Each structure stands twice: as structure tokens, then as C-alpha cells.
Amino acid sequence: MSERPNRRPSTPSSPSPSPSRRSGWLRPPGPAATPPATAPSPAPPDRESVIDSAVYRDGRRVASPTTLADTFRLLREQPDGMAWIGLHRPTESQLHSLAAEFDLHPLSIEDALEAHQRPKLERYGDTLFVVLRAARYLDALEEVDFGELHIFVGPDFLITVRHGAAPDLTTVRRRMEETPDLLSLGPEAVLYAILDAVVDGYAPVVAGVQTDMDEIETEVFRGDPEVSRRIYELSREMVEFQRATRPLVGMLHGLMAGFAKYGTDEELQRYLRDVADHVTHTSERVDGFRQALTEILTVNATLVSQQQNAEMRALAEAGFEQNEEIKKISSWAAILFAPTLVGTIYGMNFETMPELKWAAGYPFAILLMAVVCISLYVIFKKRDWL
């Protein structure tokens, strides 16, 4: 650990909660271990941003300051101490006070203020700046919610800045405090524990997405008209998931490459390799989801096209049958119209009509009707109208 620079007091800040998975190197939480409580007091306006702030020595919490200024002062009083400060959407003044106290680089402060950063790992002198994208699956909405976490790691401090609901770091802090031997390894151990928690938080998301994929496949072959929209929305979530997991693979390999240079504890090296394996597996699963969604979308488009063709064919067949019926009706109408026309003419009863006193008039009219009807029937029959 390098010598701590002089620090100035600053305004309060706040930590953040984040989901964590059980790991082989963090033993399961025992019965309700709660950090030492401080006497309740009215919180200053900026206190809402500070989720938790603590000073540790030899892996054990020795102080729980309520403001950043108290944290800075207490850390100065602990030559071998470590401060772990957790913030949620801190104010600009809070971040600038942290930058002044811990000599944080302005570019990292700018990133922490703006959020919406891609996962990355940058080193500024003896301070490490890490950006992570956490994820959680919302069962009620059947969608993935992403959060952003910025971490500043120094020789004797670790600061987390959370934007969004995920991750919940309270569980990580509790588990670390239950394993003082691990916590005594310093800020690097806390960083790896947070990485482990974020990566483990991906597992429920992968399981939820797998369930969605199974449901979508069922809906596709059932012909659900709303499935296309669901495929599109899940595809967009997988793009975001890829952006969260892919860079982590390179980041973790970068950390592992610096093991020898920075003298990383061997136990921590094993822990980080385990996290890297989980990240690689998750990244491969996400890539598989994206490819599968593309194929499902293609299959759905094909099925929709086939269904539309079948409907068009059915409409065409119905139209053809309708035309056939119309032709039959029209043919019989024409056949029946012929005798009606003859009978109507001879039924007008005008005195000057030449056929009124013609003895062969009636048989002639009957014969004429029969000839016309038969002729029309033969014509329509030849044309397959009847």
C-alpha cells in the first residue's frame, strides 16, 4: 500500500445495494450479521446518497461514520485502515470532495457523474477505476433491468458509485465482514468480491431469459400474433446483455495479467480465475441467445408467410366457389327469363296484336319458350356454368 496523501474533509455520500450469488470463496451468510449500528441522528441533505460508509482494520469494522468528512478523518487516524464507501447517485459536490481527498482522476469523476458508460477498467496511478453493468431479471414484467456500478480502488480505500437499482452491495459487504481474513487482504479483495457478485447476478437473468426463449418458441409454433414483438424486445435486451458481459472477459484477463506485477495474493488469484470462468460461460450463453433469437425470428417470419399464403389460398378458393355459384344462379335466371319474356309479351292483350286470333299461337308460344330454354341450357352446360 502506498502512503496516503493528505486529505480534506468533504460532504456526505452514499453506497448502494447489489445482488450477489453464493461463491465458493465467500461462505454463505450466517445468522443475521448486521454491521455495528451508529446512534440515529438527523441525516443531512446529501446523506441520502450514502448507503453505507465504514472504516476497517485487519478485516474488521472499527467505525461507521455517517458523513464523508468523518470517514476521511477516521481513516487518517487508522494507519493500516481501509475505507469502504458506498454511494447511490451521488451529487457532483460529493464526488469532487472524494476526488480531492483520494486524488481521483478528473476523467474518472466525469465518467462517474455521467454514467451510461460501457464496462471498462482503467488505471490512474495507484488508483483503479472499474465500470460494471449489473443486471437483474424482473419476473413480473418478464424483462431484464440493467444497472451501472463505478468502482474506485486505491491502496487504502474502495468507493462504489451505483446508478440504478442493481446491484445490491449490502449482501457483499455483509459476507465480507463475516470473513475478516478475506477482508483483511484489502480493497483488491473487495473489488473481486463485487465482481463475483455482479457476475453471479447474471445467473438468474440467464435462467429467466431461457424461460422466455422456451415460451417464445411455443408461441411461435402456436401462431401467436404478438410473438414478433416479444422476440424483438428480448433481442434488444440481449444486445444490452452482450454489452455488459463481453467487455468483462477482457477486463478480467487484464487483471489476471497484472497478478505478478502488482503482487496479487495467490488466494485472490484463484478467486478471480473462478469469476473469469463464470463470465466466459455467461457471455457464451448470451451470444447463443442472440443467435437463437435471430433464428426464431426467421422461423416466425416463415411461418407467418406460410399462414398468410394459406389464408390467401383459402380466400381464392372461396372466391372461386362463389363465382361458380353465381354462374349457376345466373344461368338458371337466364333460362327462366326466356319463357317469362314470351309469356309477358303474349299476355299484354292488345286488340291489334296479330297473333291473338292465330289458331297455332298458343302451341307456338309454348314451343318457342321450350326452344329458348333448351338452347340456353345447352349453351351454359357446354361452358360448365351448370
Short mmCIF file of C-alpha atoms in Angstrom, two decimals:
data_model
loop_
_atom_site.label_atom_id
_atom_site.label_comp_id
_atom_site.label_asym_id
_atom_site.label_seq_id
_atom_site.Cartn_x
_atom_site.Cartn_y
_atom_site.Cartn_z
CA MET A 1 0.00 0.00 0.00
CA SER A 2 1.36 3.43 -0.90
CA GLU A 3 1.50 6.27 1.57
CA ARG A 4 -1.82 8.03 1.97
CA PRO A 5 -1.91 11.66 0.69
CA ASN A 6 -3.20 14.49 2.86
CA ARG A 7 -6.99 14.65 2.70
CA ARG A 8 -9.53 17.39 3.22
CA PRO A 9 -12.94 16.86 4.81
CA SER A 10 -15.84 16.61 2.45
CA THR A 11 -19.60 16.32 2.31
CA PRO A 12 -21.53 13.08 2.89
CA SER A 13 -22.06 10.50 0.23
CA SER A 14 -23.92 7.17 -0.15
CA PRO A 15 -23.39 3.49 -1.07
CA SER A 16 -25.51 1.11 -2.98
CA PRO A 17 -27.17 -2.27 -2.75
CA SER A 18 -26.41 -5.06 -5.27
CA PRO A 19 -27.42 -8.71 -5.85
CA SER A 20 -24.77 -11.33 -5.21
CA ARG A 21 -24.52 -15.05 -5.86
CA ARG A 22 -23.05 -17.52 -3.44
CA SER A 23 -19.47 -18.20 -4.35
CA GLY A 24 -17.02 -20.80 -3.26
CA TRP A 25 -14.74 -18.18 -1.80
CA LEU A 26 -17.41 -16.32 0.18
CA ARG A 27 -19.01 -18.55 2.74
CA PRO A 28 -22.81 -18.42 2.97
CA PRO A 29 -24.18 -15.75 5.27
CA GLY A 30 -24.66 -16.89 8.82
CA PRO A 31 -27.41 -15.75 11.10
CA ALA A 32 -28.26 -12.11 10.60
CA ALA A 33 -24.91 -10.39 10.85
CA THR A 34 -25.51 -6.69 10.96
CA PRO A 35 -22.77 -4.09 10.93
CA PRO A 36 -22.26 -2.11 14.11
CA ALA A 37 -25.03 0.40 14.28
CA THR A 38 -24.47 4.07 14.91
CA ALA A 39 -26.78 6.16 17.01
CA PRO A 40 -29.63 7.50 14.85
CA SER A 41 -29.34 11.18 14.08
CA PRO A 42 -30.97 13.56 11.63
CA ALA A 43 -29.48 12.92 8.19
CA PRO A 44 -28.03 15.87 6.28
CA PRO A 45 -29.41 16.50 2.76
CA ASP A 46 -26.58 14.65 0.98
CA ARG A 47 -26.80 11.72 3.39
CA GLU A 48 -29.46 10.13 1.15
CA SER A 49 -26.68 9.30 -1.33
CA VAL A 50 -24.61 7.42 1.24
CA ILE A 51 -25.79 3.84 1.57
CA ASP A 52 -23.02 2.76 3.92
CA SER A 53 -19.59 4.01 4.92
CA ALA A 54 -17.15 2.13 7.13
CA VAL A 55 -13.51 2.05 8.18
CA TYR A 56 -11.89 -1.38 8.58
CA ARG A 57 -8.71 -2.60 10.20
CA ASP A 58 -7.42 -6.16 9.96
CA GLY A 59 -10.66 -7.14 8.22
CA ARG A 60 -12.95 -5.84 10.96
CA ARG A 61 -15.16 -2.77 11.04
CA VAL A 62 -13.82 -0.26 13.53
CA ALA A 63 -16.02 2.72 12.67
CA SER A 64 -19.28 3.51 10.89
CA PRO A 65 -19.11 7.24 10.12
CA THR A 66 -22.26 8.97 8.96
CA THR A 67 -20.60 11.56 6.73
CA LEU A 68 -17.76 11.59 4.25
CA ALA A 69 -15.89 14.11 6.37
CA ASP A 70 -15.97 11.73 9.34
CA THR A 71 -14.84 8.87 7.09
CA PHE A 72 -11.83 10.88 5.92
CA ARG A 73 -10.90 11.84 9.48
CA LEU A 74 -11.26 8.33 10.87
CA LEU A 75 -9.24 6.84 8.02
CA ARG A 76 -6.40 9.24 8.77
CA GLU A 77 -6.46 8.00 12.35
CA GLN A 78 -6.05 4.37 11.23
CA PRO A 79 -2.56 3.95 9.72
CA ASP A 80 -3.37 0.45 8.44
CA GLY A 81 -7.09 1.06 7.92
CA MET A 82 -9.26 0.80 4.83
CA ALA A 83 -12.35 2.83 3.97
CA TRP A 84 -15.25 1.30 2.05
CA ILE A 85 -17.72 3.95 0.91
CA GLY A 86 -20.91 3.05 -0.93
CA LEU A 87 -22.84 5.74 -2.85
CA HIS A 88 -26.07 5.79 -4.82
CA ARG A 89 -26.43 8.54 -7.43
CA PRO A 90 -24.09 10.92 -5.56
CA THR A 91 -24.08 14.67 -6.14
CA GLU A 92 -21.33 16.43 -8.04
CA SER A 93 -20.06 18.06 -4.87
CA GLN A 94 -19.76 14.68 -3.16
CA LEU A 95 -17.71 13.21 -5.99
CA HIS A 96 -15.47 16.26 -6.12
CA SER A 97 -14.85 16.03 -2.37
CA LEU A 98 -13.88 12.37 -2.83
CA ALA A 99 -11.61 13.33 -5.73
CA ALA A 100 -9.87 15.94 -3.56
CA GLU A 101 -9.46 13.55 -0.63
CA PHE A 102 -8.29 10.47 -2.54
CA ASP A 103 -6.67 12.20 -5.53
CA LEU A 104 -9.07 10.66 -8.06
CA HIS A 105 -8.51 11.45 -11.71
CA PRO A 106 -10.90 14.07 -13.20
CA LEU A 107 -11.76 11.80 -16.14
CA SER A 108 -12.93 9.03 -13.83
CA ILE A 109 -15.02 11.53 -11.86
CA GLU A 110 -16.57 12.74 -15.11
CA ASP A 111 -17.47 9.17 -16.06
CA ALA A 112 -18.99 8.52 -12.63
CA LEU A 113 -21.12 11.65 -12.93
CA GLU A 114 -22.42 10.98 -16.44
CA ALA A 115 -22.99 7.22 -16.07
CA HIS A 116 -24.10 5.36 -19.24
CA GLN A 117 -20.56 4.03 -19.64
CA ARG A 118 -19.52 0.73 -21.16
CA PRO A 119 -17.80 -1.78 -18.86
CA LYS A 120 -14.12 -0.94 -18.63
CA LEU A 121 -11.05 -0.98 -16.43
CA GLU A 122 -8.62 1.93 -16.28
CA ARG A 123 -5.64 2.64 -14.04
CA TYR A 124 -4.76 6.15 -12.95
CA GLY A 125 -1.51 5.96 -10.99
CA ASP A 126 -2.17 3.73 -7.97
CA THR A 127 -5.97 4.03 -8.35
CA LEU A 128 -8.03 1.58 -10.36
CA PHE A 129 -11.30 2.71 -11.94
CA VAL A 130 -13.78 -0.02 -12.90
CA VAL A 131 -17.16 0.27 -14.61
CA LEU A 132 -19.56 -2.67 -14.43
CA ARG A 133 -23.05 -3.28 -15.81
CA ALA A 134 -25.16 -5.28 -13.41
CA ALA A 135 -28.41 -6.98 -14.42
CA ARG A 136 -31.47 -8.40 -12.72
CA TYR A 137 -34.49 -10.26 -14.11
CA LEU A 138 -37.89 -8.80 -13.29
CA ASP A 139 -40.29 -11.76 -13.12
CA ALA A 140 -43.46 -9.66 -13.04
CA LEU A 141 -42.54 -7.76 -16.22
CA GLU A 142 -40.54 -10.60 -17.81
CA GLU A 143 -37.74 -8.23 -18.74
CA VAL A 144 -34.11 -7.51 -17.84
CA ASP A 145 -33.23 -4.40 -15.85
CA PHE A 146 -29.66 -3.09 -16.09
CA GLY A 147 -27.79 -1.00 -13.54
CA GLU A 148 -24.38 0.63 -13.62
CA LEU A 149 -21.66 0.45 -10.99
CA HIS A 150 -18.48 2.55 -10.85
CA ILE A 151 -15.70 1.45 -8.51
CA PHE A 152 -12.63 3.41 -7.37
CA VAL A 153 -9.96 1.18 -5.84
CA GLY A 154 -6.96 2.70 -4.07
CA PRO A 155 -4.28 1.49 -1.66
CA ASP A 156 -6.50 2.07 1.39
CA PHE A 157 -9.97 2.80 0.06
CA LEU A 158 -12.72 1.46 -2.14
CA ILE A 159 -15.60 3.64 -3.36
CA THR A 160 -18.67 2.29 -5.15
CA VAL A 161 -20.96 4.60 -7.11
CA ARG A 162 -24.22 2.95 -8.13
CA HIS A 163 -26.61 4.19 -10.82
CA GLY A 164 -29.82 2.16 -10.93
CA ALA A 165 -31.42 -0.49 -8.74
CA ALA A 166 -28.80 -3.15 -9.38
CA PRO A 167 -26.51 -4.36 -7.97
CA ASP A 168 -27.24 -4.65 -4.25
CA LEU A 169 -23.88 -4.49 -2.47
CA THR A 170 -25.30 -4.84 1.02
CA THR A 171 -25.02 -8.63 0.82
CA VAL A 172 -21.45 -8.38 -0.45
CA ARG A 173 -20.44 -6.16 2.45
CA ARG A 174 -22.13 -8.47 4.96
CA ARG A 175 -20.40 -11.55 3.58
CA MET A 176 -17.03 -9.84 3.50
CA GLU A 177 -17.45 -8.73 7.11
CA GLU A 178 -18.23 -12.34 8.02
CA THR A 179 -14.86 -13.39 6.54
CA PRO A 180 -12.36 -10.96 8.12
CA ASP A 181 -9.40 -12.99 6.84
CA LEU A 182 -10.52 -12.26 3.31
CA LEU A 183 -11.44 -8.64 4.02
CA SER A 184 -8.02 -8.07 5.60
CA LEU A 185 -6.47 -8.58 2.15
CA GLY A 186 -7.59 -5.05 1.37
CA PRO A 187 -9.50 -3.17 -1.35
CA GLU A 188 -8.44 -5.66 -4.01
CA ALA A 189 -10.31 -8.44 -2.22
CA VAL A 190 -13.43 -6.26 -2.01
CA LEU A 191 -13.17 -5.50 -5.73
CA TYR A 192 -13.05 -9.20 -6.57
CA ALA A 193 -16.00 -9.87 -4.26
CA ILE A 194 -18.03 -7.20 -6.07
CA LEU A 195 -17.02 -8.62 -9.45
CA ASP A 196 -18.12 -12.04 -8.23
CA ALA A 197 -21.46 -10.66 -7.03
CA VAL A 198 -22.15 -8.85 -10.29
CA VAL A 199 -21.28 -11.92 -12.36
CA ASP A 200 -23.36 -14.18 -10.11
CA GLY A 201 -26.26 -11.76 -10.57
CA TYR A 202 -26.23 -12.71 -14.25
CA ALA A 203 -27.24 -16.32 -13.46
CA PRO A 204 -30.92 -15.55 -12.60
CA VAL A 205 -31.07 -13.35 -15.70
CA VAL A 206 -29.81 -16.19 -17.89
CA ALA A 207 -32.37 -18.54 -16.31
CA GLY A 208 -35.19 -16.02 -16.84
CA VAL A 209 -34.19 -15.42 -20.45
CA GLN A 210 -34.05 -19.18 -21.06
CA THR A 211 -37.63 -19.46 -19.78
CA ASP A 212 -38.67 -16.60 -22.08
CA MET A 213 -36.99 -18.35 -25.01
CA ASP A 214 -38.93 -21.56 -24.31
CA GLU A 215 -42.20 -19.62 -24.10
CA ILE A 216 -41.42 -17.75 -27.31
CA GLU A 217 -40.76 -20.99 -29.19
CA THR A 218 -44.13 -22.31 -28.04
CA GLU A 219 -45.87 -19.09 -29.08
CA VAL A 220 -44.16 -19.11 -32.48
CA PHE A 221 -45.43 -22.57 -33.40
CA ARG A 222 -48.82 -21.77 -31.89
CA GLY A 223 -49.11 -18.82 -34.24
CA ASP A 224 -49.42 -16.11 -31.57
CA PRO A 225 -49.62 -12.76 -33.43
CA GLU A 226 -47.87 -10.89 -30.56
CA VAL A 227 -44.77 -13.08 -30.54
CA SER A 228 -42.85 -10.98 -33.09
CA ARG A 229 -42.87 -8.01 -30.76
CA ARG A 230 -41.73 -10.13 -27.84
CA ILE A 231 -38.85 -11.54 -29.91
CA TYR A 232 -37.78 -8.03 -30.88
CA GLU A 233 -37.87 -6.75 -27.29
CA LEU A 234 -35.91 -9.73 -25.98
CA SER A 235 -33.37 -9.31 -28.79
CA ARG A 236 -32.78 -5.72 -27.70
CA GLU A 237 -32.26 -6.87 -24.12
CA MET A 238 -29.73 -9.44 -25.29
CA VAL A 239 -27.82 -6.71 -27.13
CA GLU A 240 -27.61 -4.82 -23.82
CA PHE A 241 -26.65 -8.02 -22.04
CA GLN A 242 -23.85 -8.60 -24.52
CA ARG A 243 -22.56 -5.08 -23.93
CA ALA A 244 -22.50 -5.84 -20.21
CA THR A 245 -20.76 -9.23 -20.36
CA ARG A 246 -18.41 -9.18 -23.37
CA PRO A 247 -16.03 -6.45 -22.09
CA LEU A 248 -15.82 -8.22 -18.71
CA VAL A 249 -13.93 -11.12 -20.28
CA GLY A 250 -11.12 -8.83 -21.43
CA MET A 251 -11.21 -6.84 -18.17
CA LEU A 252 -10.73 -9.93 -16.01
CA HIS A 253 -7.95 -11.24 -18.20
CA GLY A 254 -6.31 -7.83 -17.87
CA LEU A 255 -6.49 -8.09 -14.09
CA MET A 256 -5.06 -11.60 -14.22
CA ALA A 257 -2.22 -10.39 -16.43
CA GLY A 258 -1.21 -7.97 -13.66
CA PHE A 259 -1.03 -10.58 -10.90
CA ALA A 260 2.77 -10.74 -10.90
CA LYS A 261 3.33 -7.03 -11.43
CA TYR A 262 1.09 -5.96 -8.54
CA GLY A 263 1.81 -8.89 -6.25
CA THR A 264 -1.75 -10.17 -6.01
CA ASP A 265 -2.37 -12.67 -3.24
CA GLU A 266 -2.49 -16.25 -4.53
CA GLU A 267 -5.87 -16.91 -2.97
CA LEU A 268 -7.31 -13.85 -4.70
CA GLN A 269 -5.81 -15.06 -7.96
CA ARG A 270 -7.79 -18.29 -7.68
CA TYR A 271 -10.95 -16.36 -6.85
CA LEU A 272 -10.59 -14.10 -9.86
CA ARG A 273 -9.98 -17.03 -12.20
CA ASP A 274 -13.23 -18.55 -10.95
CA VAL A 275 -15.07 -15.29 -11.69
CA ALA A 276 -13.47 -15.17 -15.16
CA ASP A 277 -14.76 -18.70 -15.88
CA HIS A 278 -18.30 -17.67 -14.91
CA VAL A 279 -18.09 -14.54 -17.08
CA THR A 280 -16.91 -16.54 -20.09
CA HIS A 281 -19.73 -19.05 -19.64
CA THR A 282 -22.33 -16.29 -19.28
CA SER A 283 -21.01 -14.43 -22.32
CA GLU A 284 -21.24 -17.60 -24.41
CA ARG A 285 -24.81 -18.18 -23.22
CA VAL A 286 -25.79 -14.63 -24.16
CA ASP A 287 -24.22 -15.00 -27.61
CA GLY A 288 -26.19 -18.22 -28.01
CA PHE A 289 -29.40 -16.45 -27.01
CA ARG A 290 -28.87 -13.75 -29.64
CA GLN A 291 -28.23 -16.29 -32.37
CA ALA A 292 -31.22 -18.38 -31.29
CA LEU A 293 -33.48 -15.30 -31.29
CA THR A 294 -32.34 -14.46 -34.82
CA GLU A 295 -33.20 -17.98 -35.94
CA ILE A 296 -36.54 -17.92 -34.12
CA LEU A 297 -37.39 -14.61 -35.78
CA THR A 298 -36.60 -16.15 -39.18
CA VAL A 299 -38.73 -19.20 -38.42
CA ASN A 300 -41.56 -16.98 -37.21
CA ALA A 301 -41.39 -14.89 -40.40
CA THR A 302 -41.52 -18.10 -42.47
CA LEU A 303 -44.49 -19.43 -40.51
CA VAL A 304 -46.31 -16.11 -40.78
CA SER A 305 -45.67 -16.08 -44.53
CA GLN A 306 -46.97 -19.65 -44.85
CA GLN A 307 -50.04 -18.76 -42.81
CA GLN A 308 -50.70 -15.73 -45.00
CA ASN A 309 -50.29 -17.84 -48.15
CA ALA A 310 -52.72 -20.40 -46.77
CA GLU A 311 -55.22 -17.67 -45.95
CA MET A 312 -54.85 -16.17 -49.43
CA ARG A 313 -55.32 -19.62 -50.96
CA ALA A 314 -58.42 -20.19 -48.86
CA LEU A 315 -59.79 -16.80 -49.91
CA ALA A 316 -59.07 -17.59 -53.56
CA GLU A 317 -60.80 -20.96 -53.28
CA ALA A 318 -63.77 -19.36 -51.56
CA GLY A 319 -63.92 -16.74 -54.29
CA PHE A 320 -63.78 -19.42 -56.98
CA GLU A 321 -66.60 -21.38 -55.35
CA GLN A 322 -68.59 -18.19 -55.07
CA ASN A 323 -68.10 -17.49 -58.76
CA GLU A 324 -69.26 -20.98 -59.63
CA GLU A 325 -72.43 -20.49 -57.63
CA ILE A 326 -73.03 -17.10 -59.20
CA LYS A 327 -72.66 -18.63 -62.67
CA LYS A 328 -75.23 -21.31 -61.87
CA ILE A 329 -77.68 -18.81 -60.47
CA SER A 330 -77.17 -16.52 -63.47
CA SER A 331 -77.66 -19.41 -65.90
CA TRP A 332 -80.93 -20.53 -64.34
CA ALA A 333 -82.07 -16.93 -64.13
CA ALA A 334 -81.47 -16.53 -67.88
CA ILE A 335 -83.27 -19.80 -68.65
CA LEU A 336 -86.29 -18.81 -66.59
CA PHE A 337 -86.28 -15.29 -68.03
CA ALA A 338 -86.85 -16.52 -71.61
CA PRO A 339 -90.34 -18.04 -71.11
CA THR A 340 -91.23 -15.19 -68.80
CA LEU A 341 -90.44 -12.76 -71.60
CA VAL A 342 -92.52 -14.66 -74.18
CA GLY A 343 -95.40 -15.10 -71.76
CA THR A 344 -95.27 -11.42 -70.84
CA ILE A 345 -95.47 -10.31 -74.46
CA TYR A 346 -98.40 -12.59 -75.25
CA GLY A 347 -100.15 -11.62 -72.08
CA MET A 348 -100.43 -7.93 -72.94
CA ASN A 349 -103.95 -8.44 -74.53
CA PHE A 350 -103.76 -5.65 -77.10
CA GLU A 351 -106.59 -5.91 -79.71
CA THR A 352 -104.35 -5.16 -82.68
CA MET A 353 -101.81 -7.90 -81.89
CA PRO A 354 -101.57 -10.17 -84.98
CA GLU A 355 -101.20 -13.41 -83.01
CA LEU A 356 -104.37 -13.00 -80.86
CA LYS A 357 -106.62 -14.77 -83.36
CA TRP A 358 -103.97 -17.16 -84.66
CA ALA A 359 -105.04 -20.75 -84.04
CA ALA A 360 -101.42 -22.00 -83.67
CA GLY A 361 -100.42 -19.11 -81.45
CA TYR A 362 -100.55 -20.92 -78.11
CA PRO A 363 -98.63 -24.03 -79.17
CA PHE A 364 -96.17 -21.81 -81.00
CA ALA A 365 -95.57 -19.72 -77.82
CA ILE A 366 -95.05 -22.88 -75.75
CA LEU A 367 -92.68 -24.30 -78.37
CA LEU A 368 -90.77 -21.02 -78.56
CA MET A 369 -90.32 -20.99 -74.77
CA ALA A 370 -89.11 -24.58 -74.78
CA VAL A 371 -86.66 -23.98 -77.66
CA VAL A 372 -85.14 -20.89 -75.99
CA CYS A 373 -84.82 -22.59 -72.59
CA ILE A 374 -83.27 -25.72 -74.04
CA SER A 375 -80.86 -23.69 -76.18
CA LEU A 376 -79.71 -21.64 -73.19
CA TYR A 377 -79.33 -24.79 -71.06
CA VAL A 378 -77.16 -26.45 -73.74
CA ILE A 379 -75.01 -23.33 -74.11
CA PHE A 380 -74.46 -22.94 -70.34
CA LYS A 381 -73.79 -26.63 -69.94
CA LYS A 382 -71.07 -26.58 -72.60
CA ARG A 383 -69.42 -23.69 -70.77
CA ASP A 384 -69.59 -25.57 -67.42
CA TRP A 385 -71.85 -22.97 -65.90
CA LEU A 386 -74.34 -25.66 -64.96
#
